[in-house]
Amino acid sequence: MTVLLLFVIYLAFVGLGLPDSLLGSAWTVMRLEIGADTEVAGMVAFVVSAGTVVSSLCASRFIYRFGTAKVTLVSILLTVIAVTGYSLTTAPWFLFLCAIPLGLGAGAVDAALSNYVALHYEARHMNWLHCCWGIGATAGPLVMSFCIEHGNQWRWGFRSIAVALFLIVLAVLALLSFWQKNDRAKGADGEESKPVSNREAFSIRGVKSCMLAMLCYNGTEMATGVWMATFFVEVRGMTAADAAACCSVFYVGIIVSRLIAGAVSSRIDAKYLIRWGALIGCAGIALLLLPLPGMLPGIGLFLMGFGGGPVYPTIVHATPHRFGERASASVMGLEMASAYVGSVLLPFIVGFLAGWVGMILIPVIFLLMYFFVFLSAEFTNRAV
């Protein structure tokens, strides 16, 4: 039953990734039908991100009061409602309404499942879980692309994903009693199992540096997806198709490194995975500063993704060990809230600075962010 539960958690992480790129994949045809301006998609994404930050900060209270199983069930159900709402929308304002449950569900389920896996399973599973997120994030646009190509049925793209998510809800529901029993067993020591508040967690030595590392890494990952293709076209003179191919290599690097990190995590300490990951990422970004010909800059982008890939899941899984099981849910909520804040702010900051100084500045900013990840991780290692 424990193995079956782990399989369902893997499915839930696939489900977590499924809606992430759906709106962007459908937007070019969807906005024409509902009469929305181009920039509305960015505004909707901001609402989703704000919801993830709020639910991440509240996750520890929800987990303590209701348990991981119920939080996961309700969170994915909120995502089903939101994605179904997207499929029914006829006006831009309705997208903002649907973005609220989507953001709240995504932040809560990410924090709840990550905390549960960190407490109950080995470190390898955390890296592989985030590979599952990548599978979901890749599959969502593919489903939408298929539906658009076959009759311009973008609404059925959203509905197909909603059905897949609802099947995951049913799988969670089928194991609800076993999952709740595990939660009760873990918290059998009564008062000691109560989580600390966010304020108390924030004051723990080493937490702030972990939050900074998550903000810098996640923000850089998001900004890479937004701006690197433009950098390759405008600075390196690539075609749009070659630039897109190079950018895809970044995500390949992330997935490969998380698969490898999962396999070796039982033999290599978390601090070394983060330390060497950040340094490999810095080396990859340094290659992007060189005027390499053709598709060779893709090597740098692969190393950037390969190095940074284990950072997020490794920091998350090490949280109970570093800060204690009682504080883990609250600290994890703060870490993830910081990550989501970074994913919102850094692409905007990079775009502003690149527009002001020039696109050549983009790799310099990324190198600085990865160096901050390294410094923050080293400070945490000395603090705990």
mmCIF file with all atom_site columns, C-alpha atoms in Angstrom, residues 189-347:
data_model
loop_
_atom_site.group_PDB
_atom_site.id
_atom_site.type_symbol
_atom_site.label_atom_id
_atom_site.label_alt_id
_atom_site.label_comp_id
_atom_site.label_asym_id
_atom_site.label_entity_id
_atom_site.label_seq_id
_atom_site.pdbx_PDB_ins_code
_atom_site.Cartn_x
_atom_site.Cartn_y
_atom_site.Cartn_z
_atom_site.occupancy
_atom_site.B_iso_or_equiv
_atom_site.pdbx_formal_charge
_atom_site.auth_seq_id
_atom_site.auth_comp_id
_atom_site.auth_asym_id
_atom_site.auth_atom_id
_atom_site.pdbx_PDB_model_num
ATOM 1   C CA . ASP A 1 189 ? 3.195  12.484 19.921  1.00 0.00 ? 189 ASP A CA 1
ATOM 2   C CA . GLY A 1 190 ? 0.426  15.057 20.373  1.00 0.00 ? 190 GLY A CA 1
ATOM 3   C CA . GLU A 1 191 ? 1.547  18.591 21.138  1.00 0.00 ? 191 GLU A CA 1
ATOM 4   C CA . GLU A 1 192 ? 5.059  18.040 19.826  1.00 0.00 ? 192 GLU A CA 1
ATOM 5   C CA . SER A 1 193 ? 3.634  17.518 16.346  1.00 0.00 ? 193 SER A CA 1
ATOM 6   C CA . LYS A 1 194 ? 2.181  21.018 16.191  1.00 0.00 ? 194 LYS A CA 1
ATOM 7   C CA . PRO A 1 195 ? 3.981  23.076 13.539  1.00 0.00 ? 195 PRO A CA 1
ATOM 8   C CA . VAL A 1 196 ? 5.664  26.349 14.390  1.00 0.00 ? 196 VAL A CA 1
ATOM 9   C CA . SER A 1 197 ? 4.218  29.573 13.023  1.00 0.00 ? 197 SER A CA 1
ATOM 10  C CA . ASN A 1 198 ? 5.614  31.250 9.928   1.00 0.00 ? 198 ASN A CA 1
ATOM 11  C CA . ARG A 1 199 ? 7.046  34.013 12.112  1.00 0.00 ? 199 ARG A CA 1
ATOM 12  C CA . GLU A 1 200 ? 8.846  31.491 14.317  1.00 0.00 ? 200 GLU A CA 1
ATOM 13  C CA . ALA A 1 201 ? 10.078 29.577 11.285  1.00 0.00 ? 201 ALA A CA 1
ATOM 14  C CA . PHE A 1 202 ? 11.399 32.765 9.689   1.00 0.00 ? 202 PHE A CA 1
ATOM 15  C CA . SER A 1 203 ? 13.506 33.477 12.779  1.00 0.00 ? 203 SER A CA 1
ATOM 16  C CA . ILE A 1 204 ? 15.257 30.062 12.701  1.00 0.00 ? 204 ILE A CA 1
ATOM 17  C CA . ARG A 1 205 ? 18.916 30.400 11.795  1.00 0.00 ? 205 ARG A CA 1
ATOM 18  C CA . GLY A 1 206 ? 19.519 29.357 8.194   1.00 0.00 ? 206 GLY A CA 1
ATOM 19  C CA . VAL A 1 207 ? 15.926 29.703 6.981   1.00 0.00 ? 207 VAL A CA 1
ATOM 20  C CA . LYS A 1 208 ? 16.411 33.149 5.414   1.00 0.00 ? 208 LYS A CA 1
ATOM 21  C CA . SER A 1 209 ? 19.394 31.943 3.385   1.00 0.00 ? 209 SER A CA 1
ATOM 22  C CA . CYS A 1 210 ? 17.377 28.929 2.183   1.00 0.00 ? 210 CYS A CA 1
ATOM 23  C CA . MET A 1 211 ? 14.585 31.281 1.125   1.00 0.00 ? 211 MET A CA 1
ATOM 24  C CA . LEU A 1 212 ? 17.067 33.437 -0.804  1.00 0.00 ? 212 LEU A CA 1
ATOM 25  C CA . ALA A 1 213 ? 18.490 30.385 -2.569  1.00 0.00 ? 213 ALA A CA 1
ATOM 26  C CA . MET A 1 214 ? 15.000 29.270 -3.608  1.00 0.00 ? 214 MET A CA 1
ATOM 27  C CA . LEU A 1 215 ? 14.076 32.774 -4.785  1.00 0.00 ? 215 LEU A CA 1
ATOM 28  C CA . CYS A 1 216 ? 17.227 33.132 -6.894  1.00 0.00 ? 216 CYS A CA 1
ATOM 29  C CA . TYR A 1 217 ? 17.081 29.640 -8.402  1.00 0.00 ? 217 TYR A CA 1
ATOM 30  C CA . ASN A 1 218 ? 13.370 29.539 -9.215  1.00 0.00 ? 218 ASN A CA 1
ATOM 31  C CA . GLY A 1 219 ? 13.414 33.111 -10.508 1.00 0.00 ? 219 GLY A CA 1
ATOM 32  C CA . THR A 1 220 ? 16.354 32.320 -12.785 1.00 0.00 ? 220 THR A CA 1
ATOM 33  C CA . GLU A 1 221 ? 14.671 29.172 -14.072 1.00 0.00 ? 221 GLU A CA 1
ATOM 34  C CA . MET A 1 222 ? 11.551 31.142 -14.965 1.00 0.00 ? 222 MET A CA 1
ATOM 35  C CA . ALA A 1 223 ? 13.501 34.057 -16.464 1.00 0.00 ? 223 ALA A CA 1
ATOM 36  C CA . THR A 1 224 ? 15.504 31.623 -18.607 1.00 0.00 ? 224 THR A CA 1
ATOM 37  C CA . GLY A 1 225 ? 12.308 30.329 -20.172 1.00 0.00 ? 225 GLY A CA 1
ATOM 38  C CA . VAL A 1 226 ? 11.074 33.866 -20.793 1.00 0.00 ? 226 VAL A CA 1
ATOM 39  C CA . TRP A 1 227 ? 14.211 35.631 -22.071 1.00 0.00 ? 227 TRP A CA 1
ATOM 40  C CA . MET A 1 228 ? 16.914 33.257 -23.328 1.00 0.00 ? 228 MET A CA 1
ATOM 41  C CA . ALA A 1 229 ? 15.380 32.724 -26.768 1.00 0.00 ? 229 ALA A CA 1
ATOM 42  C CA . THR A 1 230 ? 15.303 36.505 -27.244 1.00 0.00 ? 230 THR A CA 1
ATOM 43  C CA . PHE A 1 231 ? 18.945 36.705 -26.117 1.00 0.00 ? 231 PHE A CA 1
ATOM 44  C CA . PHE A 1 232 ? 19.991 34.061 -28.654 1.00 0.00 ? 232 PHE A CA 1
ATOM 45  C CA . VAL A 1 233 ? 18.150 35.804 -31.498 1.00 0.00 ? 233 VAL A CA 1
ATOM 46  C CA . GLU A 1 234 ? 19.165 39.399 -30.738 1.00 0.00 ? 234 GLU A CA 1
ATOM 47  C CA . VAL A 1 235 ? 22.683 38.893 -29.354 1.00 0.00 ? 235 VAL A CA 1
ATOM 48  C CA . ARG A 1 236 ? 23.928 35.643 -30.903 1.00 0.00 ? 236 ARG A CA 1
ATOM 49  C CA . GLY A 1 237 ? 22.104 36.037 -34.235 1.00 0.00 ? 237 GLY A CA 1
ATOM 50  C CA . MET A 1 238 ? 20.295 32.684 -34.165 1.00 0.00 ? 238 MET A CA 1
ATOM 51  C CA . THR A 1 239 ? 17.099 31.986 -36.018 1.00 0.00 ? 239 THR A CA 1
ATOM 52  C CA . ALA A 1 240 ? 13.965 31.756 -33.911 1.00 0.00 ? 240 ALA A CA 1
ATOM 53  C CA . ALA A 1 241 ? 13.774 27.987 -34.501 1.00 0.00 ? 241 ALA A CA 1
ATOM 54  C CA . ASP A 1 242 ? 17.399 27.424 -33.404 1.00 0.00 ? 242 ASP A CA 1
ATOM 55  C CA . ALA A 1 243 ? 16.876 29.632 -30.356 1.00 0.00 ? 243 ALA A CA 1
ATOM 56  C CA . ALA A 1 244 ? 13.812 27.615 -29.338 1.00 0.00 ? 244 ALA A CA 1
ATOM 57  C CA . ALA A 1 245 ? 15.776 24.372 -29.769 1.00 0.00 ? 245 ALA A CA 1
ATOM 58  C CA . CYS A 1 246 ? 18.587 25.709 -27.572 1.00 0.00 ? 246 CYS A CA 1
ATOM 59  C CA . CYS A 1 247 ? 16.129 26.707 -24.863 1.00 0.00 ? 247 CYS A CA 1
ATOM 60  C CA . SER A 1 248 ? 14.604 23.224 -24.820 1.00 0.00 ? 248 SER A CA 1
ATOM 61  C CA . VAL A 1 249 ? 18.072 21.874 -23.962 1.00 0.00 ? 249 VAL A CA 1
ATOM 62  C CA . PHE A 1 250 ? 17.899 23.785 -20.660 1.00 0.00 ? 250 PHE A CA 1
ATOM 63  C CA . TYR A 1 251 ? 14.895 21.733 -19.533 1.00 0.00 ? 251 TYR A CA 1
ATOM 64  C CA . VAL A 1 252 ? 16.494 18.523 -20.744 1.00 0.00 ? 252 VAL A CA 1
ATOM 65  C CA . GLY A 1 253 ? 19.432 19.351 -18.466 1.00 0.00 ? 253 GLY A CA 1
ATOM 66  C CA . ILE A 1 254 ? 17.087 19.834 -15.506 1.00 0.00 ? 254 ILE A CA 1
ATOM 67  C CA . ILE A 1 255 ? 15.301 16.514 -16.049 1.00 0.00 ? 255 ILE A CA 1
ATOM 68  C CA . VAL A 1 256 ? 18.543 14.551 -16.595 1.00 0.00 ? 256 VAL A CA 1
ATOM 69  C CA . SER A 1 257 ? 20.205 16.012 -13.499 1.00 0.00 ? 257 SER A CA 1
ATOM 70  C CA . ARG A 1 258 ? 17.185 15.262 -11.295 1.00 0.00 ? 258 ARG A CA 1
ATOM 71  C CA . LEU A 1 259 ? 17.131 11.663 -12.493 1.00 0.00 ? 259 LEU A CA 1
ATOM 72  C CA . ILE A 1 260 ? 20.834 11.312 -11.688 1.00 0.00 ? 260 ILE A CA 1
ATOM 73  C CA . ALA A 1 261 ? 20.545 13.195 -8.386  1.00 0.00 ? 261 ALA A CA 1
ATOM 74  C CA . GLY A 1 262 ? 17.753 10.868 -7.336  1.00 0.00 ? 262 GLY A CA 1
ATOM 75  C CA . ALA A 1 263 ? 19.957 7.862  -8.032  1.00 0.00 ? 263 ALA A CA 1
ATOM 76  C CA . VAL A 1 264 ? 22.977 9.163  -6.093  1.00 0.00 ? 264 VAL A CA 1
ATOM 77  C CA . SER A 1 265 ? 21.285 11.168 -3.317  1.00 0.00 ? 265 SER A CA 1
ATOM 78  C CA . SER A 1 266 ? 21.595 8.324  -0.796  1.00 0.00 ? 266 SER A CA 1
ATOM 79  C CA . ARG A 1 267 ? 25.395 8.393  -1.207  1.00 0.00 ? 267 ARG A CA 1
ATOM 80  C CA . ILE A 1 268 ? 26.043 12.128 -1.590  1.00 0.00 ? 268 ILE A CA 1
ATOM 81  C CA . ASP A 1 269 ? 25.170 14.669 1.096   1.00 0.00 ? 269 ASP A CA 1
ATOM 82  C CA . ALA A 1 270 ? 22.587 17.318 0.182   1.00 0.00 ? 270 ALA A CA 1
ATOM 83  C CA . LYS A 1 271 ? 25.039 20.177 0.715   1.00 0.00 ? 271 LYS A CA 1
ATOM 84  C CA . TYR A 1 272 ? 27.380 18.752 -1.946  1.00 0.00 ? 272 TYR A CA 1
ATOM 85  C CA . LEU A 1 273 ? 24.559 18.312 -4.475  1.00 0.00 ? 273 LEU A CA 1
ATOM 86  C CA . ILE A 1 274 ? 23.558 21.953 -4.016  1.00 0.00 ? 274 ILE A CA 1
ATOM 87  C CA . ARG A 1 275 ? 27.140 23.270 -3.884  1.00 0.00 ? 275 ARG A CA 1
ATOM 88  C CA . TRP A 1 276 ? 28.390 21.501 -7.003  1.00 0.00 ? 276 TRP A CA 1
ATOM 89  C CA . GLY A 1 277 ? 25.091 22.006 -8.794  1.00 0.00 ? 277 GLY A CA 1
ATOM 90  C CA . ALA A 1 278 ? 25.337 25.771 -8.345  1.00 0.00 ? 278 ALA A CA 1
ATOM 91  C CA . LEU A 1 279 ? 28.988 25.800 -9.460  1.00 0.00 ? 279 LEU A CA 1
ATOM 92  C CA . ILE A 1 280 ? 28.258 23.682 -12.563 1.00 0.00 ? 280 ILE A CA 1
ATOM 93  C CA . GLY A 1 281 ? 25.392 26.054 -13.342 1.00 0.00 ? 281 GLY A CA 1
ATOM 94  C CA . CYS A 1 282 ? 27.750 29.035 -13.007 1.00 0.00 ? 282 CYS A CA 1
ATOM 95  C CA . ALA A 1 283 ? 30.201 27.365 -15.421 1.00 0.00 ? 283 ALA A CA 1
ATOM 96  C CA . GLY A 1 284 ? 27.392 26.824 -17.929 1.00 0.00 ? 284 GLY A CA 1
ATOM 97  C CA . ILE A 1 285 ? 26.262 30.441 -17.707 1.00 0.00 ? 285 ILE A CA 1
ATOM 98  C CA . ALA A 1 286 ? 29.872 31.607 -18.130 1.00 0.00 ? 286 ALA A CA 1
ATOM 99  C CA . LEU A 1 287 ? 29.919 29.780 -21.490 1.00 0.00 ? 287 LEU A CA 1
ATOM 100 C CA . LEU A 1 288 ? 26.898 31.859 -22.564 1.00 0.00 ? 288 LEU A CA 1
ATOM 101 C CA . LEU A 1 289 ? 29.044 34.985 -22.174 1.00 0.00 ? 289 LEU A CA 1
ATOM 102 C CA . LEU A 1 290 ? 31.446 33.694 -24.828 1.00 0.00 ? 290 LEU A CA 1
ATOM 103 C CA . PRO A 1 291 ? 30.768 34.358 -28.550 1.00 0.00 ? 291 PRO A CA 1
ATOM 104 C CA . LEU A 1 292 ? 30.429 30.668 -29.387 1.00 0.00 ? 292 LEU A CA 1
ATOM 105 C CA . PRO A 1 293 ? 29.349 29.860 -32.972 1.00 0.00 ? 293 PRO A CA 1
ATOM 106 C CA . GLY A 1 294 ? 26.250 28.010 -34.134 1.00 0.00 ? 294 GLY A CA 1
ATOM 107 C CA . MET A 1 295 ? 24.396 25.903 -31.595 1.00 0.00 ? 295 MET A CA 1
ATOM 108 C CA . LEU A 1 296 ? 27.335 25.632 -29.168 1.00 0.00 ? 296 LEU A CA 1
ATOM 109 C CA . PRO A 1 297 ? 25.719 28.039 -26.663 1.00 0.00 ? 297 PRO A CA 1
ATOM 110 C CA . GLY A 1 298 ? 23.247 25.194 -26.081 1.00 0.00 ? 298 GLY A CA 1
ATOM 111 C CA . ILE A 1 299 ? 26.042 23.403 -24.197 1.00 0.00 ? 299 ILE A CA 1
ATOM 112 C CA . GLY A 1 300 ? 26.175 26.245 -21.716 1.00 0.00 ? 300 GLY A CA 1
ATOM 113 C CA . LEU A 1 301 ? 22.417 26.228 -21.318 1.00 0.00 ? 301 LEU A CA 1
ATOM 114 C CA . PHE A 1 302 ? 22.403 22.455 -20.786 1.00 0.00 ? 302 PHE A CA 1
ATOM 115 C CA . LEU A 1 303 ? 25.046 22.796 -18.043 1.00 0.00 ? 303 LEU A CA 1
ATOM 116 C CA . MET A 1 304 ? 23.048 25.606 -16.489 1.00 0.00 ? 304 MET A CA 1
ATOM 117 C CA . GLY A 1 305 ? 19.959 23.368 -16.288 1.00 0.00 ? 305 GLY A CA 1
ATOM 118 C CA . PHE A 1 306 ? 21.990 20.293 -15.315 1.00 0.00 ? 306 PHE A CA 1
ATOM 119 C CA . GLY A 1 307 ? 23.668 22.108 -12.442 1.00 0.00 ? 307 GLY A CA 1
ATOM 120 C CA . GLY A 1 308 ? 20.585 23.884 -11.153 1.00 0.00 ? 308 GLY A CA 1
ATOM 121 C CA . GLY A 1 309 ? 18.176 20.961 -11.517 1.00 0.00 ? 309 GLY A CA 1
ATOM 122 C CA . PRO A 1 310 ? 18.811 19.314 -8.119  1.00 0.00 ? 310 PRO A CA 1
ATOM 123 C CA . VAL A 1 311 ? 18.822 22.600 -6.165  1.00 0.00 ? 311 VAL A CA 1
ATOM 124 C CA . TYR A 1 312 ? 15.063 22.977 -5.582  1.00 0.00 ? 312 TYR A CA 1
ATOM 125 C CA . PRO A 1 313 ? 14.210 19.352 -4.659  1.00 0.00 ? 313 PRO A CA 1
ATOM 126 C CA . THR A 1 314 ? 17.366 18.906 -2.570  1.00 0.00 ? 314 THR A CA 1
ATOM 127 C CA . ILE A 1 315 ? 16.730 22.024 -0.478  1.00 0.00 ? 315 ILE A CA 1
ATOM 128 C CA . VAL A 1 316 ? 13.131 20.939 0.037   1.00 0.00 ? 316 VAL A CA 1
ATOM 129 C CA . HIS A 1 317 ? 13.973 17.369 1.054   1.00 0.00 ? 317 HIS A CA 1
ATOM 130 C CA . ALA A 1 318 ? 16.710 18.504 3.463   1.00 0.00 ? 318 ALA A CA 1
ATOM 131 C CA . THR A 1 319 ? 14.302 20.813 5.314   1.00 0.00 ? 319 THR A CA 1
ATOM 132 C CA . PRO A 1 320 ? 13.157 18.384 8.066   1.00 0.00 ? 320 PRO A CA 1
ATOM 133 C CA . HIS A 1 321 ? 16.749 17.283 8.693   1.00 0.00 ? 321 HIS A CA 1
ATOM 134 C CA . ARG A 1 322 ? 18.053 20.844 8.868   1.00 0.00 ? 322 ARG A CA 1
ATOM 135 C CA . PHE A 1 323 ? 15.273 22.538 10.806  1.00 0.00 ? 323 PHE A CA 1
ATOM 136 C CA . GLY A 1 324 ? 13.418 19.701 12.529  1.00 0.00 ? 324 GLY A CA 1
ATOM 137 C CA . GLU A 1 325 ? 10.239 17.813 11.633  1.00 0.00 ? 325 GLU A CA 1
ATOM 138 C CA . ARG A 1 326 ? 8.050  20.072 13.771  1.00 0.00 ? 326 ARG A CA 1
ATOM 139 C CA . ALA A 1 327 ? 9.156  23.166 11.812  1.00 0.00 ? 327 ALA A CA 1
ATOM 140 C CA . SER A 1 328 ? 9.416  21.500 8.407   1.00 0.00 ? 328 SER A CA 1
ATOM 141 C CA . ALA A 1 329 ? 5.931  22.315 7.077   1.00 0.00 ? 329 ALA A CA 1
ATOM 142 C CA . SER A 1 330 ? 6.225  26.010 7.975   1.00 0.00 ? 330 SER A CA 1
ATOM 143 C CA . VAL A 1 331 ? 9.805  26.345 6.708   1.00 0.00 ? 331 VAL A CA 1
ATOM 144 C CA . MET A 1 332 ? 8.873  24.545 3.504   1.00 0.00 ? 332 MET A CA 1
ATOM 145 C CA . GLY A 1 333 ? 5.949  26.916 3.002   1.00 0.00 ? 333 GLY A CA 1
ATOM 146 C CA . LEU A 1 334 ? 8.325  29.886 3.359   1.00 0.00 ? 334 LEU A CA 1
ATOM 147 C CA . GLU A 1 335 ? 10.811 28.316 0.947   1.00 0.00 ? 335 GLU A CA 1
ATOM 148 C CA . MET A 1 336 ? 8.161  27.714 -1.685  1.00 0.00 ? 336 MET A CA 1
ATOM 149 C CA . ALA A 1 337 ? 6.587  31.124 -1.232  1.00 0.00 ? 337 ALA A CA 1
ATOM 150 C CA . SER A 1 338 ? 10.052 32.613 -1.851  1.00 0.00 ? 338 SER A CA 1
ATOM 151 C CA . ALA A 1 339 ? 10.448 30.450 -4.957  1.00 0.00 ? 339 ALA A CA 1
ATOM 152 C CA . TYR A 1 340 ? 7.128  31.655 -6.358  1.00 0.00 ? 340 TYR A CA 1
ATOM 153 C CA . VAL A 1 341 ? 7.969  35.291 -5.574  1.00 0.00 ? 341 VAL A CA 1
ATOM 154 C CA . GLY A 1 342 ? 11.218 34.824 -7.503  1.00 0.00 ? 342 GLY A CA 1
ATOM 155 C CA . SER A 1 343 ? 9.378  33.339 -10.475 1.00 0.00 ? 343 SER A CA 1
ATOM 156 C CA . VAL A 1 344 ? 7.200  36.460 -10.620 1.00 0.00 ? 344 VAL A CA 1
ATOM 157 C CA . LEU A 1 345 ? 9.768  39.174 -9.913  1.00 0.00 ? 345 LEU A CA 1
ATOM 158 C CA . LEU A 1 346 ? 12.953 38.046 -11.647 1.00 0.00 ? 346 LEU A CA 1
ATOM 159 C CA . PRO A 1 347 ? 11.603 37.769 -15.223 1.00 0.00 ? 347 PRO A CA 1
#
